[in-house]
PDB file of C-alpha atoms in Angstrom:
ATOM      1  CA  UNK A   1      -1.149 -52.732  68.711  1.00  0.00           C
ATOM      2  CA  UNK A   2      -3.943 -50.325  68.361  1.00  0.00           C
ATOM      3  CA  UNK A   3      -2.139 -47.293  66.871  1.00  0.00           C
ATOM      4  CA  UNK A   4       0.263 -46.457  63.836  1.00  0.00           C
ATOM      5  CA  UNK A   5       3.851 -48.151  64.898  1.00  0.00           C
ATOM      6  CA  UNK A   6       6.968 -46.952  63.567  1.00  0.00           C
ATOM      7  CA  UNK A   7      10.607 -47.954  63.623  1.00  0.00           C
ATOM      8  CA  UNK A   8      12.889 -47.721  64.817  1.00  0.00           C
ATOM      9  CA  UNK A   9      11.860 -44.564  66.359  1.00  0.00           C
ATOM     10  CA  UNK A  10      15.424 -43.416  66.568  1.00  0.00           C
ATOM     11  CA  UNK A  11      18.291 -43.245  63.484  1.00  0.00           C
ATOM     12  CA  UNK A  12      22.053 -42.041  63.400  1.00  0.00           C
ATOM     13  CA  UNK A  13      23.436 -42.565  59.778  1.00  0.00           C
ATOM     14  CA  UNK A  14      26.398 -41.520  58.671  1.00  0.00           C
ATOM     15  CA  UNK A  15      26.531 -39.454  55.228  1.00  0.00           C
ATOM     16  CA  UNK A  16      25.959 -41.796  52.517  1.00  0.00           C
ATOM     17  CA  UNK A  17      24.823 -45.010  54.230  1.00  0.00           C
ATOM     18  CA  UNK A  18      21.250 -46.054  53.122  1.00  0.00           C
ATOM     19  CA  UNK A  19      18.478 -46.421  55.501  1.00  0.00           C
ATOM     20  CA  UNK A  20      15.060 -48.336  55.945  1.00  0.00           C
ATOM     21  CA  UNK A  21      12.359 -47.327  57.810  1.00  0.00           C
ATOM     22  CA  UNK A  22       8.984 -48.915  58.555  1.00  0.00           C
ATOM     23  CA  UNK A  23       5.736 -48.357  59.434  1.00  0.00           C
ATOM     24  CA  UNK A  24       3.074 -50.531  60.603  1.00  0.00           C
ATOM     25  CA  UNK A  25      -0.036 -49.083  60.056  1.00  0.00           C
ATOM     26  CA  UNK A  26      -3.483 -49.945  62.041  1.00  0.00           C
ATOM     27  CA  UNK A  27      -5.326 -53.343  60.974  1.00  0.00           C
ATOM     28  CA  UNK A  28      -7.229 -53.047  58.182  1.00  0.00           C
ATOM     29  CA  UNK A  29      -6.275 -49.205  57.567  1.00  0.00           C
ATOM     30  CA  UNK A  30      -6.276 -48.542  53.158  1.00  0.00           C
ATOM     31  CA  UNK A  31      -4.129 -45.930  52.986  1.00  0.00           C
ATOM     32  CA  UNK A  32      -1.069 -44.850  54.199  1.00  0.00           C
ATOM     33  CA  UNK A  33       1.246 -41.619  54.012  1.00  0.00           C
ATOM     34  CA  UNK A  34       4.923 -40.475  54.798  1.00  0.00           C
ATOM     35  CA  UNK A  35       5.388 -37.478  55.795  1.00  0.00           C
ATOM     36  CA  UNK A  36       8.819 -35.063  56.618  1.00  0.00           C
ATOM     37  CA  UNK A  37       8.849 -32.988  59.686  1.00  0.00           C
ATOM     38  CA  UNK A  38      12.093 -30.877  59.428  1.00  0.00           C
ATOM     39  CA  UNK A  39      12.750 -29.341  62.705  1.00  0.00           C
ATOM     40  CA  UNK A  40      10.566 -26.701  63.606  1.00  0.00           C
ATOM     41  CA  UNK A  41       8.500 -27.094  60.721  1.00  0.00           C
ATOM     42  CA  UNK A  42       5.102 -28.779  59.789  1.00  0.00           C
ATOM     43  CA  UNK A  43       4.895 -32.181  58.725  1.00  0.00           C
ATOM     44  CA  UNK A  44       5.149 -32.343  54.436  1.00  0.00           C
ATOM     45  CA  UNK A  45       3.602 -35.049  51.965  1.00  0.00           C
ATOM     46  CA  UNK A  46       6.122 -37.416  50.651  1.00  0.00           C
ATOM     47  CA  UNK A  47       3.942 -40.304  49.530  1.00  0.00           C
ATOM     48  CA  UNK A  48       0.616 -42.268  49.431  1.00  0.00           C
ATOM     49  CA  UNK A  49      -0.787 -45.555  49.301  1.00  0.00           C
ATOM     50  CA  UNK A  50      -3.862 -47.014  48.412  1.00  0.00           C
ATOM     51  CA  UNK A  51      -3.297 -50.619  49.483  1.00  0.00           C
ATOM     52  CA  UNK A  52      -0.231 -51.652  47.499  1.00  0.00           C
ATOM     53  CA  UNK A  53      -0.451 -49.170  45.048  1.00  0.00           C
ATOM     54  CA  UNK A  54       1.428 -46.290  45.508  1.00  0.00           C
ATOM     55  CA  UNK A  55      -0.900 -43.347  44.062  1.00  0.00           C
ATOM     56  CA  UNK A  56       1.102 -40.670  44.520  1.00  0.00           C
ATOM     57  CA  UNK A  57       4.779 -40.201  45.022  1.00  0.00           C
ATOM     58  CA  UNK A  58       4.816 -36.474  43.791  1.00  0.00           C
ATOM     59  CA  UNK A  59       6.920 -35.235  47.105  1.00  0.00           C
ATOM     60  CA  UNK A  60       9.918 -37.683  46.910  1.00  0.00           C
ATOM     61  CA  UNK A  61      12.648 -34.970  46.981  1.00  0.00           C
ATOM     62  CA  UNK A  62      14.748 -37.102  44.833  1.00  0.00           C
ATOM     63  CA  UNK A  63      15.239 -40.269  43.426  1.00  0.00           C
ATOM     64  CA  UNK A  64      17.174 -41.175  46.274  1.00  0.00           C
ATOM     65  CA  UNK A  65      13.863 -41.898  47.989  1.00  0.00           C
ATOM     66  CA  UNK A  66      11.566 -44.861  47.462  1.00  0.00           C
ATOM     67  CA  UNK A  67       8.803 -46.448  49.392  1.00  0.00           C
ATOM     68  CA  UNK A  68       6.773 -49.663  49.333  1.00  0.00           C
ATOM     69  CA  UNK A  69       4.310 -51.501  50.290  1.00  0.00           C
ATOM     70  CA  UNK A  70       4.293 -54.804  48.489  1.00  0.00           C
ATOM     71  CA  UNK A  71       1.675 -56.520  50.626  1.00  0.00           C
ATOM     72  CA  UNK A  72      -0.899 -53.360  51.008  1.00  0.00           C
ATOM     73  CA  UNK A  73       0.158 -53.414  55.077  1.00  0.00           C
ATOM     74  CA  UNK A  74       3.231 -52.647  56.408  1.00  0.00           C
ATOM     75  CA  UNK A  75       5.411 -50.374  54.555  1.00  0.00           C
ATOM     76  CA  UNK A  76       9.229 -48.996  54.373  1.00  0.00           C
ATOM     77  CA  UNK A  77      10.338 -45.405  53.412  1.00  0.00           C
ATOM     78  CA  UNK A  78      14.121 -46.118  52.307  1.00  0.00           C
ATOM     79  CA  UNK A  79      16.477 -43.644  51.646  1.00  0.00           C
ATOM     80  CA  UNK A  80      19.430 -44.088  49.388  1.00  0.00           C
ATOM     81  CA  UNK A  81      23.109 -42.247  49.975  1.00  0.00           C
ATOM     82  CA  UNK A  82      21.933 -40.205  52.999  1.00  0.00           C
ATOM     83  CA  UNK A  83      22.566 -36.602  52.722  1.00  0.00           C
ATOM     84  CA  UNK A  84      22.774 -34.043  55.506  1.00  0.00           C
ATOM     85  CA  UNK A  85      19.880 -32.288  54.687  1.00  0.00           C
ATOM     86  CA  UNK A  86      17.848 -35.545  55.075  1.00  0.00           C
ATOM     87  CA  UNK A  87      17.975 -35.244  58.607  1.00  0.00           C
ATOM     88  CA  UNK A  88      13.926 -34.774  59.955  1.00  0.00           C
ATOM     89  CA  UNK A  89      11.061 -36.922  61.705  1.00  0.00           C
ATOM     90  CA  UNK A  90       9.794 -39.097  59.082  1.00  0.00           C
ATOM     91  CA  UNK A  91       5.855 -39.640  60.324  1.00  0.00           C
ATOM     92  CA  UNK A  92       3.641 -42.523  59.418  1.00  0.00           C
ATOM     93  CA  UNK A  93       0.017 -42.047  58.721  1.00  0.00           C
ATOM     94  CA  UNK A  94      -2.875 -44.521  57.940  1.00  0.00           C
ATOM     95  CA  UNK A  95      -6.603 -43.968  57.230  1.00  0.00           C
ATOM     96  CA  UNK A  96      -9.056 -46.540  57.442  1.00  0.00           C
ATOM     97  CA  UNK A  97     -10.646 -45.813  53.969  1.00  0.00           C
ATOM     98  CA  UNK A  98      -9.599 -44.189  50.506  1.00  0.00           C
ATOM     99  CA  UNK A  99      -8.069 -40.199  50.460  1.00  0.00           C
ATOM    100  CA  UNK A 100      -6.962 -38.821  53.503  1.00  0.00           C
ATOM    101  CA  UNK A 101      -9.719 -37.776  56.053  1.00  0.00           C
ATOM    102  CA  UNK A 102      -9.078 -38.537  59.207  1.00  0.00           C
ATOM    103  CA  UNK A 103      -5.563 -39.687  59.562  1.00  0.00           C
ATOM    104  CA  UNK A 104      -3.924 -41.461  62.367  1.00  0.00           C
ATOM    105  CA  UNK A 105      -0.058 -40.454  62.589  1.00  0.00           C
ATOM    106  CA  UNK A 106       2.513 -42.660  64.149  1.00  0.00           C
ATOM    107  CA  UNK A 107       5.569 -41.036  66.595  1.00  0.00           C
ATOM    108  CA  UNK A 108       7.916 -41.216  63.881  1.00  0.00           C
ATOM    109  CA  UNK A 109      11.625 -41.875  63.142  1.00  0.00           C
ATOM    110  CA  UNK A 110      13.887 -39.409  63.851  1.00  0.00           C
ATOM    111  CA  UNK A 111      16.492 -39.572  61.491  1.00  0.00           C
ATOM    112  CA  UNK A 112      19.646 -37.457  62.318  1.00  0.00           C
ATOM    113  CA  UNK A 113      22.686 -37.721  59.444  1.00  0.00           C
ATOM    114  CA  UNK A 114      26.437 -36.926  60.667  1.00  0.00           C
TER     115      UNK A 114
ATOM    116  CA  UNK B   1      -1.022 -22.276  45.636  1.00  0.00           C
ATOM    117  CA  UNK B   2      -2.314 -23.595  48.601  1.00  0.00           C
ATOM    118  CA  UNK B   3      -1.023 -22.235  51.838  1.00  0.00           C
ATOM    119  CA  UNK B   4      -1.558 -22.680  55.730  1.00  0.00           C
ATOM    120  CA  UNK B   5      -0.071 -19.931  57.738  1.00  0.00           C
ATOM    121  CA  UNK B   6       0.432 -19.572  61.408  1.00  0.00           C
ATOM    122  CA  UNK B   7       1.717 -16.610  62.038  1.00  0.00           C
ATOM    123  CA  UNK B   8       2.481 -17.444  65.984  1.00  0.00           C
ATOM    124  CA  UNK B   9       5.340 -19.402  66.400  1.00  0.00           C
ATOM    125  CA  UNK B  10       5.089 -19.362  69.957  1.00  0.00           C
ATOM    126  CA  UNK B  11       2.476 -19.033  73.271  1.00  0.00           C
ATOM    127  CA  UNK B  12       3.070 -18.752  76.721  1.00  0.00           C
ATOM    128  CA  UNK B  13       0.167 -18.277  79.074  1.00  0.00           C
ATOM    129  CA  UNK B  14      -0.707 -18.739  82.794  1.00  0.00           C
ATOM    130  CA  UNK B  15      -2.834 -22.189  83.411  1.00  0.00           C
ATOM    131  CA  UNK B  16      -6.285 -21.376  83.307  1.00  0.00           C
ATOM    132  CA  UNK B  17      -6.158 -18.397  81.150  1.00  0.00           C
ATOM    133  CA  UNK B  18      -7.784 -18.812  77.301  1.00  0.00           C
ATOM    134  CA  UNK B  19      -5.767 -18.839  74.383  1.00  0.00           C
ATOM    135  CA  UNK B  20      -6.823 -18.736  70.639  1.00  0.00           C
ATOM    136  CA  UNK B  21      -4.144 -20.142  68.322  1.00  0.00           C
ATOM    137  CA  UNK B  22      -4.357 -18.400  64.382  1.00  0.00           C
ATOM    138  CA  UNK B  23      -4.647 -20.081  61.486  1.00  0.00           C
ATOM    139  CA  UNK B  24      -5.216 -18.262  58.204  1.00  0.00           C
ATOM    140  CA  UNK B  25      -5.126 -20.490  54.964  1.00  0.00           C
ATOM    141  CA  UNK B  26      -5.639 -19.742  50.885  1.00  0.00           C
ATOM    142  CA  UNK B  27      -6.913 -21.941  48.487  1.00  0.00           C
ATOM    143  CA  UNK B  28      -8.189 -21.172  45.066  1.00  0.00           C
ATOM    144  CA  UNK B  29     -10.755 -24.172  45.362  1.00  0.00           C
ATOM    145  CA  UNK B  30     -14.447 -24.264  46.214  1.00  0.00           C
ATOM    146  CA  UNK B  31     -14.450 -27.478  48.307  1.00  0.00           C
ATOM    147  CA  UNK B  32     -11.375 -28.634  50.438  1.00  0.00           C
ATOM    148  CA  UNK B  33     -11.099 -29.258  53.960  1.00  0.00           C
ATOM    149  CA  UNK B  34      -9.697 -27.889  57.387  1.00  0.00           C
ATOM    150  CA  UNK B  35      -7.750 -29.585  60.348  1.00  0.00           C
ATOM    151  CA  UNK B  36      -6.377 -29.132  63.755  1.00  0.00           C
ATOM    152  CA  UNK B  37      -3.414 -31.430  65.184  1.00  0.00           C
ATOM    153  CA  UNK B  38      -1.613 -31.426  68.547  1.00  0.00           C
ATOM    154  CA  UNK B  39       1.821 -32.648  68.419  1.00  0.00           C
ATOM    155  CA  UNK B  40       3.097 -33.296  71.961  1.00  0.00           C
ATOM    156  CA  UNK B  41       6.633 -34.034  72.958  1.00  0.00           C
ATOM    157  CA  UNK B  42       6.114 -37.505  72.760  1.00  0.00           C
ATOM    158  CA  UNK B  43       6.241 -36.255  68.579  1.00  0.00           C
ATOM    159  CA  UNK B  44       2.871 -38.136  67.775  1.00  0.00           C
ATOM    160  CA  UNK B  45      -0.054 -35.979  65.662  1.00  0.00           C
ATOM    161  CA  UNK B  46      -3.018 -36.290  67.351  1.00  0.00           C
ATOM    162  CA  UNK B  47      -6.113 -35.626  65.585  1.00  0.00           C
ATOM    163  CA  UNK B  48      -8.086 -32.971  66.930  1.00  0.00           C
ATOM    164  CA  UNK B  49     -11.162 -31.560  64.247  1.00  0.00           C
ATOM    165  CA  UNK B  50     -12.173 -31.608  60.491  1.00  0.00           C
ATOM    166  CA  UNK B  51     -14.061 -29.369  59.012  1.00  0.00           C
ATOM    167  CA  UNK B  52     -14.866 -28.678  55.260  1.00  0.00           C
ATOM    168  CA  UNK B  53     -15.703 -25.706  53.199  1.00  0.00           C
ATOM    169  CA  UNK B  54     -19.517 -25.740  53.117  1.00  0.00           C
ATOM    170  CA  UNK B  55     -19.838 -25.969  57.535  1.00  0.00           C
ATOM    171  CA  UNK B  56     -18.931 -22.454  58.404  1.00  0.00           C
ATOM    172  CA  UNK B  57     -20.458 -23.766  62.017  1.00  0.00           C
ATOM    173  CA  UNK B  58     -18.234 -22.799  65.250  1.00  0.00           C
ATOM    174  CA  UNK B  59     -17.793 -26.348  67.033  1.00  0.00           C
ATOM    175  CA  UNK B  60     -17.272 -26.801  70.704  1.00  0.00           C
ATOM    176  CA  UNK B  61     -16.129 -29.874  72.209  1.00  0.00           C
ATOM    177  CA  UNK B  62     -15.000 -29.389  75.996  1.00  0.00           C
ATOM    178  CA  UNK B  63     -12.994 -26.784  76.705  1.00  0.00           C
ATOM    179  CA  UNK B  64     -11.888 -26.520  72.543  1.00  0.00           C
ATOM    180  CA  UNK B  65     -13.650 -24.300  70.233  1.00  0.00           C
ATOM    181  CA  UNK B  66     -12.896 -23.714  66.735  1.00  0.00           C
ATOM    182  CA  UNK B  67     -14.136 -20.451  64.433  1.00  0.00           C
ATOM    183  CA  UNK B  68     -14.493 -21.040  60.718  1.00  0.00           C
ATOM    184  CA  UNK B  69     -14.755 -17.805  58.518  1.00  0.00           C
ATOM    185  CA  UNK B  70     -14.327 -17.908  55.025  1.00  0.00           C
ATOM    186  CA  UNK B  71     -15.002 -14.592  55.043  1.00  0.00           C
ATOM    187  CA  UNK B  72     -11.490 -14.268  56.228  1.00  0.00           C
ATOM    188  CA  UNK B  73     -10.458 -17.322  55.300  1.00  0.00           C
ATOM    189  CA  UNK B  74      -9.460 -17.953  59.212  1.00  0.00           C
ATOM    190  CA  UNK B  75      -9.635 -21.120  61.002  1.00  0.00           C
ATOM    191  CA  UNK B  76      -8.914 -20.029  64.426  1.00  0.00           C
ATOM    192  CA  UNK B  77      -8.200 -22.566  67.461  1.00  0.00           C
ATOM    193  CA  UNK B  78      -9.492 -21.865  71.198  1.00  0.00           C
ATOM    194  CA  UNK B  79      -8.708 -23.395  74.700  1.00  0.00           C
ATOM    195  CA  UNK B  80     -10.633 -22.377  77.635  1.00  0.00           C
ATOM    196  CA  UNK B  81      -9.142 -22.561  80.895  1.00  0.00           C
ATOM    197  CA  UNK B  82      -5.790 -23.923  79.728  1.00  0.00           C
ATOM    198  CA  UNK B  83      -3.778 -27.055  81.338  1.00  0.00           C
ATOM    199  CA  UNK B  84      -0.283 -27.663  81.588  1.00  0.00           C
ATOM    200  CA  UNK B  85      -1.517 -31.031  79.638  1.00  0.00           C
ATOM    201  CA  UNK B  86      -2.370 -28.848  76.455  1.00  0.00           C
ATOM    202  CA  UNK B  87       1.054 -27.493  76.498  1.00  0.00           C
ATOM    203  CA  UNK B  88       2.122 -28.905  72.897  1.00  0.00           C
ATOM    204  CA  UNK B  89       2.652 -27.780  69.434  1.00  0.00           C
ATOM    205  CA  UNK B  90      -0.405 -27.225  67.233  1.00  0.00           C
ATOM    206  CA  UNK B  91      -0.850 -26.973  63.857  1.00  0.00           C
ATOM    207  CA  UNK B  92      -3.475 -26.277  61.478  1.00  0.00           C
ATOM    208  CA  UNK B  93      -3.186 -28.140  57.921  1.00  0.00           C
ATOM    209  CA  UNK B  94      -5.510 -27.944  54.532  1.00  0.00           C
ATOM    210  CA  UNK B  95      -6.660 -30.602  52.377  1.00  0.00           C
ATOM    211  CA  UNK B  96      -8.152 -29.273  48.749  1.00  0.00           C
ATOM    212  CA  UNK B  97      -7.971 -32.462  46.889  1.00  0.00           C
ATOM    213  CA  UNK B  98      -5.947 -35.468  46.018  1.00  0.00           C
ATOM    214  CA  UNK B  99      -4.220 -36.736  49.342  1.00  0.00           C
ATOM    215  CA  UNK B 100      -2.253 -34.005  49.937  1.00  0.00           C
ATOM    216  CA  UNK B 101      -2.015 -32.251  53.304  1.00  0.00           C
ATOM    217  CA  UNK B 102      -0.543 -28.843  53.634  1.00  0.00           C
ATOM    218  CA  UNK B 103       0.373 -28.511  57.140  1.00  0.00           C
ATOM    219  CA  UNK B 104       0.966 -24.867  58.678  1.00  0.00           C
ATOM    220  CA  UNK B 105       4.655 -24.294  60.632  1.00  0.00           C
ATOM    221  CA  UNK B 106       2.747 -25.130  63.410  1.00  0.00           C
ATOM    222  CA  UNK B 107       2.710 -22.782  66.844  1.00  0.00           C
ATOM    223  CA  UNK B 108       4.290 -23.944  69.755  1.00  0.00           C
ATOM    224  CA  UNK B 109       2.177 -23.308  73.586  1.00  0.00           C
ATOM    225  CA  UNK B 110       3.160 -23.873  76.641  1.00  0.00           C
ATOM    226  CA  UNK B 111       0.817 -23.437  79.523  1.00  0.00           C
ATOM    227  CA  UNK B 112       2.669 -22.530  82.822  1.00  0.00           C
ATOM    228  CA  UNK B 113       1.093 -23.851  86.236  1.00  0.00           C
TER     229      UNK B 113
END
């Protein structure tokens, strides 16, 4: 496809269970970002990517998050022993060259926890 | 600290009928940059301008116009002759260095036909 894909674009988990979510960015795109959208809020940094290098990781909330991107393309945002206040819209973003710039964002998993 | 405020949470006007949408930021640095995104339902950010710290030029582009002032360190968003189509939530977001956005809480319009 042409844009950012993400899935799945919809997740129920129930407190505790881990979860794996992945983003396909555009062909050829160098970087990549997560982002949290609580509801009602703007969207906040989690991670970046410079191919598979992940450059920054400084707004992991905890150790219970981790993200990859072994082969510099697609990547997964998992999140360990699911907690309540996890629940958000987890966005994808890719840019086609190093740093941010102009990003192009993906819909997004929502991710509700019971 | 870097910070992105919005101070309107939400809009309603009449279709047709301008609106500006506020965005005042703080930085401490010389050089960073400025964005606008539309979010509509569909949850997507679409990308809508970029502009960095040394272009204090207004930019038009259709019926969008932006005005820079670093004066006031404003960054202010406005639709001519609104459409139920820009109905959507908008938010204005900084970039001072590194890769890290700081996106404002965003303000919410609805245009009403």
């Amino acid at each position: 496809g042409a844009g950012v894909s993400q899935s799945p674009r919809y997740k129920v988990a129930k407190r505790g269970q881990d979860v794996a979510l992945r983003c396909d960015p555009i062909s050829g795109h160098v970087s990549l970002f997560w982002y949290q959208q609580a509801l009602g809020q703007g969207p906040e940094f989690l991670t970046y990517f410079q191919n598979e290098a992940q450059l920054d990781k400084s707004g992991l909330p905890s150790d219970r998050f981790f993200a990859e991107r072994p082969e510099g393309s697609v990547s997964t945002l998992k999140i360990q022993r699911t907690q309540q206040e996890d629940s958000a819209v987890y966005l994808c973003a890719s840019s086609f060259r190093e740093g941010t710039y102009e990003q192009y964002f993906g819909p997004g998993t929502r991710l509700t926890v019971t | 600290a870097q910070k992105v405020t919005q101070a309107q949470t939400e809009i309603s006007v009449v279709e047709k009928e301008d609106v500006t949408l506020d965005c005042v930021y703080e930085t401490r640095d010389t050089t960073y940059y400025l964005f606008w995104y539309k979010q509509p339902p569909s949850g997507e950010l679409v990308f809508l301008i970029r502009r960095n710290s040394f272009d204090e030029q207004n930019e038009i582009s259709g019926r969008y116009s932006w005005n820079f002032q670093k004066s006031t360190s404003s960054f202010n968003f406005t639709i001519t002759a609104s459409q139920v189509v820009d109905s959507a939530v908008y938010f204005c977001a900084l970039l001072w260095t590194g890769n890290q956005f700081y996106f404002g809480t965003g303000t919410s319009l609805t245009v009403i036909p």
